[in-house]
Amino acid sequence: MSKKVLVISEIRDGEFRNVSFEAIAAAKQISNGGEVVGVVIGNHVGDLSKQLIYFGADRVLLVESDKLEKYTPSGFAQAVQTVVEQEDPDGILIGHTAIGRDLAPKLAARMNSGLVSDAIAFEVVGDEVLFTRPIYSGKAFEKVVVKDGIVFATIRPNNIASLEKDETRSGNVQTVDVEIKDLQTVIKEVVKNTTSGVDLSEASVIVAGGRGLKNGDNFKLLEDLATVLGGAVGASRGACDADYCDYALQIGQTGKVVTPDLYIAVGISGAIQHVAGMSNSKVIVAINKDPEAEIFQIADYGIVGDLFDVVPKLTEEFKKV
Ligand code: FAD
């Protein structure tokens, strides 16, 4: 049976997050020849809307208000709820980002629907959608089916390939009128942390450093390598606790969960809590002077050596490519 699937997109710094395009690709398959409707929420974001169509949405709904300029749970929930009441979809997908993790359970509760969170893959089996999601910090996977109501899931960034952008794709952008009221919170100011560059959760290459770096200044070595590879810098909690870098870079059970194409772990021992956040990376390279370090057990490629020798050499070699 063909389905209508809504994709709640997310805009950051004036651009869609890649996971919005990945969710459209997923929605395309789940809709089984039905309709994929992109939902854009914000203020003065109409110009961006067509992007969702170029990445495969059949139609876009634009919900704009000065009260939706910045994300608030109650504002965005009201916007999505209005769209859901208007469209009566069979499925809803949203990125498993900080916003998605906050918004999706609230919406699911309001709609009295189930929710599959942090899906990394899915199969369409007959009329059902079988989502795969990691459990026990990534040590096992479970497959979950939503039996009743709306098929509602959050999609982990970087796991489902988006469709190729095609500017010849066409579709309507329709405005949805919504009155946002009784906001429980108002965002006065967003203070960005000082870390810059590629977003960790969507980076295809991550160079992560641990306590082996010895101090914060030495993170420059990682930044140089990450820049050459077009990647982002991450860290173990050991490095964050030692004040070598900001906690925004922490990867692991109590940090960010990442799935890049390439993860380079530098001076990181491979504690289970760190591995929980990166073990699904497609290719893992470990650089550690201790041949017994646990990180080598999950690494595809291991370099036993002093990071202060190895990392600058790698940077120089990659510069030549
Ligand atoms: P270490 O374990 O000290 O490892 C440093 C490594 O660097 C060693 O393997 C050493 O051989 C190597 N090294 C040293 N010098 C060099 C050199 N010159 N060249 C090459 N290699 C060198 N940790 C996380 O990362 N993320 C989390 O989310 C997280 N959550 C946690 C939650 C809980 C409840 C608890 C209890 C712990 C958590 N931890 C987490 C901490 C985790 O247990 C480890 O303590 C931490 O990951 C260790 O960080 P590290 O690997 O950088 O440091």
GROMACS .gro file of C-alpha atoms in nm, residues 4-10 16 20-21 23-25 27-28 35-41 48-63 80 83 86-87 89 91-93 171-176:
model
   52
    4LYS     CA    1   0.206   0.955   0.271
    5VAL     CA    2   0.522   1.028   0.472
    6LEU     CA    3   0.610   1.364   0.627
    7VAL     CA    4   0.974   1.462   0.676
    8ILE     CA    5   1.023   1.728   0.942
    9SER     CA    6   1.333   1.907   0.818
   10GLU     CA    7   1.586   2.094   1.027
   16PHE     CA    8   1.926   2.224   0.589
   20SER     CA    9   1.685   1.608   0.640
   21PHE     CA   10   1.786   1.491   0.291
   23ALA     CA   11   1.522   1.125   0.583
   24ILE     CA   12   1.365   1.216   0.248
   25ALA     CA   13   1.548   0.924   0.084
   27ALA     CA   14   1.066   0.838   0.327
   28LYS     CA   15   1.075   0.776  -0.047
   35GLU     CA   16   0.387   1.088  -0.139
   36VAL     CA   17   0.681   1.240   0.047
   37VAL     CA   18   0.599   1.578   0.199
   38GLY     CA   19   0.883   1.793   0.335
   39VAL     CA   20   0.795   2.022   0.625
   40VAL     CA   21   0.996   2.341   0.673
   41ILE     CA   22   0.953   2.532   0.999
   48LEU     CA   23   1.533   2.726   0.111
   49SER     CA   24   1.223   2.511   0.068
   50LYS     CA   25   1.289   2.404  -0.290
   51GLN     CA   26   1.601   2.224  -0.173
   52LEU     CA   27   1.382   1.953  -0.022
   53ILE     CA   28   1.221   1.901  -0.361
   54TYR     CA   29   1.561   1.884  -0.532
   55PHE     CA   30   1.647   1.604  -0.287
   56GLY     CA   31   1.330   1.408  -0.359
   57ALA     CA   32   1.029   1.551  -0.171
   58ASP     CA   33   0.715   1.560  -0.383
   59ARG     CA   34   0.576   1.865  -0.208
   60VAL     CA   35   0.679   2.105   0.068
   61LEU     CA   36   0.476   2.261   0.347
   62LEU     CA   37   0.614   2.585   0.481
   63VAL     CA   38   0.523   2.691   0.834
   80VAL     CA   39   0.401   2.002   1.337
   83VAL     CA   40   0.051   1.998   0.971
   86GLN     CA   41  -0.410   1.883   0.799
   87GLU     CA   42  -0.227   1.603   0.620
   89PRO     CA   43   0.009   1.114   0.724
   91GLY     CA   44   0.449   0.814   0.852
   92ILE     CA   45   0.669   1.088   1.002
   93LEU     CA   46   1.050   1.099   0.992
  171GLY     CA   47   0.691   2.019  -0.669
  172ASN     CA   48   0.472   2.272  -0.493
  173VAL     CA   49   0.565   2.473  -0.189
  174GLN     CA   50   0.248   2.544   0.010
  175THR     CA   51   0.218   2.774   0.309
  176VAL     CA   52   0.046   2.646   0.622
   0.00000   0.00000   0.00000
